[in-house]
mmCIF file of C-alpha atoms and ligand atoms in Angstrom:
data_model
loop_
_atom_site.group_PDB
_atom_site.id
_atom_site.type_symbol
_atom_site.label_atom_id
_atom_site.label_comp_id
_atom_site.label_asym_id
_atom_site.label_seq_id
_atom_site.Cartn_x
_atom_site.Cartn_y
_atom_site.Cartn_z
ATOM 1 C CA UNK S 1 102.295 39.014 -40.969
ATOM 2 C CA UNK S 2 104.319 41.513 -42.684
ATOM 3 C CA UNK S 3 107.658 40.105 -40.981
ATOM 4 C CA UNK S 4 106.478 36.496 -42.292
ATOM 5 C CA UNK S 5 106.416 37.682 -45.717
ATOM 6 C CA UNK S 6 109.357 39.251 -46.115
ATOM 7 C CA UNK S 7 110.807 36.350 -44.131
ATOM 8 C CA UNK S 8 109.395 33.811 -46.825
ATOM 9 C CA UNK S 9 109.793 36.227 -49.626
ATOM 10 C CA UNK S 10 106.647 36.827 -50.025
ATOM 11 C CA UNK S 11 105.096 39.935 -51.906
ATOM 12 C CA UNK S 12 101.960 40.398 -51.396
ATOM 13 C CA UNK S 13 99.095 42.665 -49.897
ATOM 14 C CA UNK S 14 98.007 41.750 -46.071
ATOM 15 C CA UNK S 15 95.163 39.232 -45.540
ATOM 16 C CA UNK S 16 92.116 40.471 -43.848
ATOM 17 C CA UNK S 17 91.511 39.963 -40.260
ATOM 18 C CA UNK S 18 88.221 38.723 -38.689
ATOM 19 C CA UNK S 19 88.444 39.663 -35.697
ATOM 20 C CA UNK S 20 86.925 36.365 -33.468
ATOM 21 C CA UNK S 21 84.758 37.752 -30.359
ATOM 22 C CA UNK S 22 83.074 34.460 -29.539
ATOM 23 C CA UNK S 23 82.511 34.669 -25.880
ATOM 24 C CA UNK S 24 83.603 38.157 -25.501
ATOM 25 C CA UNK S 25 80.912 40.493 -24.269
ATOM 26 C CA UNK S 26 80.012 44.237 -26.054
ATOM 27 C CA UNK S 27 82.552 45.979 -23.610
ATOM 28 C CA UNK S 28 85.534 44.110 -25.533
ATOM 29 C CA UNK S 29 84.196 44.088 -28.798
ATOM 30 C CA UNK S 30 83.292 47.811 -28.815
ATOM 31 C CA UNK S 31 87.168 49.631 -28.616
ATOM 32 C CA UNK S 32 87.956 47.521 -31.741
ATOM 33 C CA UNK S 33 84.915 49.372 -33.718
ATOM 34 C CA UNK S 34 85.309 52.860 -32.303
ATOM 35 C CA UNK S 35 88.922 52.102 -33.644
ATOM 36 C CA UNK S 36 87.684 51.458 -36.999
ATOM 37 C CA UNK S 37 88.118 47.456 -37.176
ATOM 38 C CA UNK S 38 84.864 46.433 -39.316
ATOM 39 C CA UNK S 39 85.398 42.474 -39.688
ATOM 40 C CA UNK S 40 84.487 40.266 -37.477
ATOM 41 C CA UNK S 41 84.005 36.573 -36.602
ATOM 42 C CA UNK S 42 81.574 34.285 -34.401
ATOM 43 C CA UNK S 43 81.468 30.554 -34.045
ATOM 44 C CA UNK S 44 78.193 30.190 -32.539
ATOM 45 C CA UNK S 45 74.945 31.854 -34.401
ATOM 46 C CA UNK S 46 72.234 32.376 -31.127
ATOM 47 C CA UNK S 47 75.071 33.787 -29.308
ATOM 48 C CA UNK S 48 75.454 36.154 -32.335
ATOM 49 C CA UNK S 49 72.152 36.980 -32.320
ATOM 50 C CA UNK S 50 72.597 37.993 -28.720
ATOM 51 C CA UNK S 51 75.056 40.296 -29.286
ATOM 52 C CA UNK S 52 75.475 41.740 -32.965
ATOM 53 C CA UNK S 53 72.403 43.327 -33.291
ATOM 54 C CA UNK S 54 73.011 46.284 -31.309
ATOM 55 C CA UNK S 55 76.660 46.673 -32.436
ATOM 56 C CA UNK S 56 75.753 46.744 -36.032
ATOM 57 C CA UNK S 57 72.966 49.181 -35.565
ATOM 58 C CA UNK S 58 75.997 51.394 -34.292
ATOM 59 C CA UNK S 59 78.255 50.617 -36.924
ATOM 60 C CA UNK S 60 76.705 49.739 -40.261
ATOM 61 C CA UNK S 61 79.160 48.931 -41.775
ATOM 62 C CA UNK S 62 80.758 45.924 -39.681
ATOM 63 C CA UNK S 63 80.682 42.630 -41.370
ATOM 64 C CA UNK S 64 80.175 39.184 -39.079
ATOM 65 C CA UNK S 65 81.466 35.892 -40.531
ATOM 66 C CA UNK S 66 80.131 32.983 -38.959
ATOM 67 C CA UNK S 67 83.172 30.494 -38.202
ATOM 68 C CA UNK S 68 81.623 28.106 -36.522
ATOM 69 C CA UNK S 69 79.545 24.619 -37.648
ATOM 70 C CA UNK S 70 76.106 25.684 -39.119
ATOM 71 C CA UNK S 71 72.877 23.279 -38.120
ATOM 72 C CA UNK S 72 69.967 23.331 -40.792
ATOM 73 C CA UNK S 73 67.590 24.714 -38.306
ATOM 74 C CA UNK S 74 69.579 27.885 -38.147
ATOM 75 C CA UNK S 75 70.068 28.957 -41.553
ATOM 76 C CA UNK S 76 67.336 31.201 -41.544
ATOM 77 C CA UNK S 77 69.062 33.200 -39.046
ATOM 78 C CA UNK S 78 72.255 33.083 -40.154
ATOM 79 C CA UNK S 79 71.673 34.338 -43.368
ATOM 80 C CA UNK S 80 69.651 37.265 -41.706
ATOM 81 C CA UNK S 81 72.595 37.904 -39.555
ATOM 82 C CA UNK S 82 75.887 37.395 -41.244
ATOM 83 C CA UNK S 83 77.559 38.895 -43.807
ATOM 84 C CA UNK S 84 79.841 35.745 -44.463
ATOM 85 C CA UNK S 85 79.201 32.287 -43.766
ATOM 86 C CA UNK S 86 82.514 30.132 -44.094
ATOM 87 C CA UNK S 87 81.332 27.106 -42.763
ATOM 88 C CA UNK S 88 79.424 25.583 -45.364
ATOM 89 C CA UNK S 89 80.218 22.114 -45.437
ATOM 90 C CA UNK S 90 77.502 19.815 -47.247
ATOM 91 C CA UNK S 91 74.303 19.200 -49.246
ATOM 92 C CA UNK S 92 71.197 19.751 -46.769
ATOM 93 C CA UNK S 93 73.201 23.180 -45.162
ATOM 94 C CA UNK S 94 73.571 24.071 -48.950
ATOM 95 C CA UNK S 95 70.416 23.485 -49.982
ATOM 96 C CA UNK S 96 68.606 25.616 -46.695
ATOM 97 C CA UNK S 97 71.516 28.620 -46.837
ATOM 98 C CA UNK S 98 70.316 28.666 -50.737
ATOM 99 C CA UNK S 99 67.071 28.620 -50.005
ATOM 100 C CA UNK S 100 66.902 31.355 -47.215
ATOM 101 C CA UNK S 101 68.968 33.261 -49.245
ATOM 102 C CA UNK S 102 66.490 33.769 -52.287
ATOM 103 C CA UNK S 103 63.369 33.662 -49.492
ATOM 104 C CA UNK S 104 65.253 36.797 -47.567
ATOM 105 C CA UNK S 105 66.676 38.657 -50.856
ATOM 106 C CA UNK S 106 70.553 38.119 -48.741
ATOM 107 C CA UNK S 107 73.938 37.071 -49.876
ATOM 108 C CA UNK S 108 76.620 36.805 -47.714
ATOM 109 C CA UNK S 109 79.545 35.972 -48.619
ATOM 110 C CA UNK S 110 79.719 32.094 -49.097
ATOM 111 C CA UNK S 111 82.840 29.713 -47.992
ATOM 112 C CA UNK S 112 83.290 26.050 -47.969
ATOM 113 C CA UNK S 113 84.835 24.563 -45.032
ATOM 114 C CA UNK S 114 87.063 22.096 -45.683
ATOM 115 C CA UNK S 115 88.424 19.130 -43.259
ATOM 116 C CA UNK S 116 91.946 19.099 -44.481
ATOM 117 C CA UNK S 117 92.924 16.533 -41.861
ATOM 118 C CA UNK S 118 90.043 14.191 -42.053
ATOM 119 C CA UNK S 119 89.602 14.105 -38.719
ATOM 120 C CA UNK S 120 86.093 12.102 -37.756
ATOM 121 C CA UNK S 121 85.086 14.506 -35.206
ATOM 122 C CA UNK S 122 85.333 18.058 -36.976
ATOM 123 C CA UNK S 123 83.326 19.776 -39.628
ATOM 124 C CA UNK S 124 84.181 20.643 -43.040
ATOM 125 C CA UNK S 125 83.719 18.630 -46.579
ATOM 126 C CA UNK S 126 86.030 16.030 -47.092
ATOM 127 C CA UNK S 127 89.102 17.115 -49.437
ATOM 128 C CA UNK S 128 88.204 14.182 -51.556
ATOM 129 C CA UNK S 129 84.103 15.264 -51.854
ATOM 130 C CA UNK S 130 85.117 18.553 -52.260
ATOM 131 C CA UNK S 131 84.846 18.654 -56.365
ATOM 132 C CA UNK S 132 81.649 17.274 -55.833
ATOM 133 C CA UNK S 133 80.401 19.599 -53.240
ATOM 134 C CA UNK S 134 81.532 22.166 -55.357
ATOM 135 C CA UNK S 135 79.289 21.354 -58.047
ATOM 136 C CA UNK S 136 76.314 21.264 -56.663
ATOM 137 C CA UNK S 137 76.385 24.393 -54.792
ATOM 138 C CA UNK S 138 77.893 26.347 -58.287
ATOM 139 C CA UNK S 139 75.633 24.729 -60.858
ATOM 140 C CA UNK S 140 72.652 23.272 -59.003
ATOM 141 C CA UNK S 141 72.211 25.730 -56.231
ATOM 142 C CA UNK S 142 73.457 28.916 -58.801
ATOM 143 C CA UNK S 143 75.630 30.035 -55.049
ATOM 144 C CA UNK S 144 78.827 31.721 -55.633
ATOM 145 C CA UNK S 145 81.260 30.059 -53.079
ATOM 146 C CA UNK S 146 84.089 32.404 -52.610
ATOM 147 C CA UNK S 147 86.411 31.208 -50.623
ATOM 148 C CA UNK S 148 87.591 28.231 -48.656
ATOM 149 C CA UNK S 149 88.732 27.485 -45.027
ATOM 150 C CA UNK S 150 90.064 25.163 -42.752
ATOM 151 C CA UNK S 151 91.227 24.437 -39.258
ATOM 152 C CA UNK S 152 93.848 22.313 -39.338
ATOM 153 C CA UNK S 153 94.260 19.507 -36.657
ATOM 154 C CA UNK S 154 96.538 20.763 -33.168
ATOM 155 C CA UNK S 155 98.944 18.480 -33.128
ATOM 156 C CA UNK S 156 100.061 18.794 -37.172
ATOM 157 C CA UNK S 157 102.348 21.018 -38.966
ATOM 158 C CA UNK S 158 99.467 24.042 -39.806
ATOM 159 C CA UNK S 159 102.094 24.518 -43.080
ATOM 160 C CA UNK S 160 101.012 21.460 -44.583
ATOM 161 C CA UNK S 161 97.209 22.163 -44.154
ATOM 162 C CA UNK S 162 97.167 25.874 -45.289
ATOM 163 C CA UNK S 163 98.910 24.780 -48.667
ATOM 164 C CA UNK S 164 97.021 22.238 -49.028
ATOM 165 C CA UNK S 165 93.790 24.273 -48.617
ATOM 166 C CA UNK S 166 95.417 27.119 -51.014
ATOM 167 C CA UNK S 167 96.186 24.152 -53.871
ATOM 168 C CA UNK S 168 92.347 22.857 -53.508
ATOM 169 C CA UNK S 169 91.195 26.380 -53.990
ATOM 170 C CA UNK S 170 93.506 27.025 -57.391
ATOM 171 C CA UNK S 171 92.219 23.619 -58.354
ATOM 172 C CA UNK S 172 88.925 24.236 -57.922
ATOM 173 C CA UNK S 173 88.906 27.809 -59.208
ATOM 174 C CA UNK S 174 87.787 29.340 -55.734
ATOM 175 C CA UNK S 175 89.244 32.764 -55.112
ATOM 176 C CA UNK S 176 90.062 33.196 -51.671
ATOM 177 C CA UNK S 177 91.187 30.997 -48.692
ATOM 178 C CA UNK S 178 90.351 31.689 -44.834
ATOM 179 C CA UNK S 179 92.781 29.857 -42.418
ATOM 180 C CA UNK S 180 95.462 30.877 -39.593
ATOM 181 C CA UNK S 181 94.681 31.701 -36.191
ATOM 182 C CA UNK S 182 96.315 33.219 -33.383
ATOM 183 C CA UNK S 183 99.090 30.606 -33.280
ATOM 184 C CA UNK S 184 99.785 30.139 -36.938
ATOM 185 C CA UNK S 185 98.506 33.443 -38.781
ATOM 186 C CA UNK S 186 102.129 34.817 -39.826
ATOM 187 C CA UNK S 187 102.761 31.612 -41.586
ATOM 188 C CA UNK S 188 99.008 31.249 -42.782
ATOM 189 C CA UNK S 189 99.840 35.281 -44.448
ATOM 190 C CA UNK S 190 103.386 34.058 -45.930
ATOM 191 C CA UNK S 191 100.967 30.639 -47.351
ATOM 192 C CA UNK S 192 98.286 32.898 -49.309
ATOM 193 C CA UNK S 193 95.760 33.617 -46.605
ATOM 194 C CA UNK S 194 93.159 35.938 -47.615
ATOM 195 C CA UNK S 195 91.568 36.023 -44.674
ATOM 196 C CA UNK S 196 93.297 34.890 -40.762
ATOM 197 C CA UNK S 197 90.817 34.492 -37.629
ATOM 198 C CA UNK S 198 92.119 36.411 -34.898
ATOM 199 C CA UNK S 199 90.798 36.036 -31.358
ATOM 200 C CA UNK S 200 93.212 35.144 -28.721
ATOM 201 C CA UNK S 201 96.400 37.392 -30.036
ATOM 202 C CA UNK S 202 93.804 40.211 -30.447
ATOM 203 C CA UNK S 203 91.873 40.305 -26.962
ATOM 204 C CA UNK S 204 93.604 37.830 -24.677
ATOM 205 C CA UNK S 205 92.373 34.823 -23.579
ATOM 206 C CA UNK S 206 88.612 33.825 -23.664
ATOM 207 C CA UNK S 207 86.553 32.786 -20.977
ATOM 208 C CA UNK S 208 85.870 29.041 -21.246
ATOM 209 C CA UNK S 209 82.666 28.156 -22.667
HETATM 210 C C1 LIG O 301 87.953 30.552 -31.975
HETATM 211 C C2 LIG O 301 88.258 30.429 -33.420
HETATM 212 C C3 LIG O 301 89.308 31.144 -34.004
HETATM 213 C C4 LIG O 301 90.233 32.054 -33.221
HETATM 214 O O1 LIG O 301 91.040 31.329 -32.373
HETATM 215 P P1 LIG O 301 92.272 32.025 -31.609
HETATM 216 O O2 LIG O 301 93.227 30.916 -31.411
HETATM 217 O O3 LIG O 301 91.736 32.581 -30.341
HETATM 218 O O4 LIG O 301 92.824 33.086 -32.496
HETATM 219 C C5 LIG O 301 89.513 30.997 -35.356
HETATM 220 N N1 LIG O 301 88.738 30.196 -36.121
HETATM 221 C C6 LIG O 301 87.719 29.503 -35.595
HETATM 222 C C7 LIG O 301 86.903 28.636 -36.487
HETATM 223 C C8 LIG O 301 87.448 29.590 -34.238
HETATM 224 O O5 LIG O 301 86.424 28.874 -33.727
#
C-alpha cells in the first residue's frame, strides 16, 4: 500500500486492514491475534456467531465488522456481535439496526454500503438514493453513519468505483470509505481507502462455501 502511494504520490497515513476470516476456522484466525492484528471482518453473521465468541473472550479488544448483506431478522444479533456493521443498505435494516441498538445500549460503528455499479443482483443503496438514505438514517433514525463501502463489479476498472465511492462520501459529508480487496487494495490505499478487506492476500485461498 505504501509502494502505491508513493507510486501515485500519495501522502498519507495507511488504511486499516480488516482482516476477512469468512470460512476460515479458529486455527487460522488465531496466529493473526497472538500477533497483535485486532480488526477483523465476516460476511456471514450465524457463522460469526459460531466462531467470534470465544476469540473475543481471549482478546477483548478485537473488533469484527460485518461485510456481508444484513437480513432484518438478524439485526438483533449483529448488533450484539459486531463492532462495525458496513453493510447497511436501506430503510427496514435501518430502522431494526436503530432499534436494537437503543434496545441493547450498542453502537457499532455504522457504514452504508453502496452499489457503485448498479448491478441488479448485489447489495448496497443505489448511488442515486444514497442522499436520501442518508437522511433518514442521520436525522430520522439520530445513527451516525461513518463511513461508506463498496464492492465494485469483477469485470470493471476497481479505479473508477473507489473514486467514485470517495467523491459520494465528500459529498455527502461521510468521513471514511471501506473498499479494496485482495486484488485491488494498493490502488484502493493510493484512492483514499480508510479501511481495505483483506482475506485472500492475508491467509491464502478460502475453502469454497
Ligand atoms: C470476502 C470478502 C472480502 C475479501 O476478499 P479477498 O479477495 O479474499 O481479499 C472483502 N470484502 C467483502 C465484502 C468480502 O465478502
Amino acid at each position: 500500500m505504501a509502494e502505491a502511494c508513493r507510486r501515485y504520490g500519495v501522502d498519507r497515513d495507511m488504511p486499516q486492514i480488516v482482516a476477512v476470516t469468512k470460512r476460515l476456522g479458529p486455527e487460522v484466525i488465531r496466529p493473526l491475534l497472538e500477533a497483535g492484528h485486532r480488526l477483523f471482518g465476516e460476511n456471514k453473521v450465524q457463522e460469526a456467531q459460531d466462531k467470534w465468541p470465544e476469540l473475543k473472550a481471549a482478546f477483548p479488544d478485537v473488533r469484527l465488522h460485518l461485510i456481508g448483506p444484513l437480513q432484518s431478522n438478524k439485526a438483533r444479533d449483529a448488533v450484539a456481535l459486531f463492532d462495525g456493521i458496513e453493510s447497511l443498505d436501506r430503510e427496514k435494516i435501518a430502522r431494526r439496526v436503530a432499534r436494537e441498538m437503543a434496545e441493547q445500549a450498542r453502537a457499532p460503528t455504522l457504514m452504508v454500503q453502496v452499489n457503485t455499479g448498479e448491478e441488479p443482483q448485489k447489495s448496497g443503496c443505489l448511488p442515486t438514493d444514497l442522499a436520501d438514505f442518508l437522511d433518514l438514517c442521520r436525522a430520522e433514525l439520530g445513527l451516525n453513519i461513518a463511513g461508506l463501502m463498496c464492492i465494485p463489479p469483477v469485470d470493471d476498472d476497481p479505479a473508477l468505483h473507489f473514486a467514485l465511492l470517495k467523491t459520494l462520501a465528500e459529498r455527502h459529508g461521510v468521513p471514511q470509505v471501506s473498499m479494496g480487496m485482495s486484488a485491488d487494495y494498493p490502488l484502493a490505499a493510493a484512492l483514499g481507502a480508510d479501511y481495505v478487506r483483506i482475506g485472500t492476500a492475508l491467509f491464502g485461498a478460502r475453502p469454497t462455501a
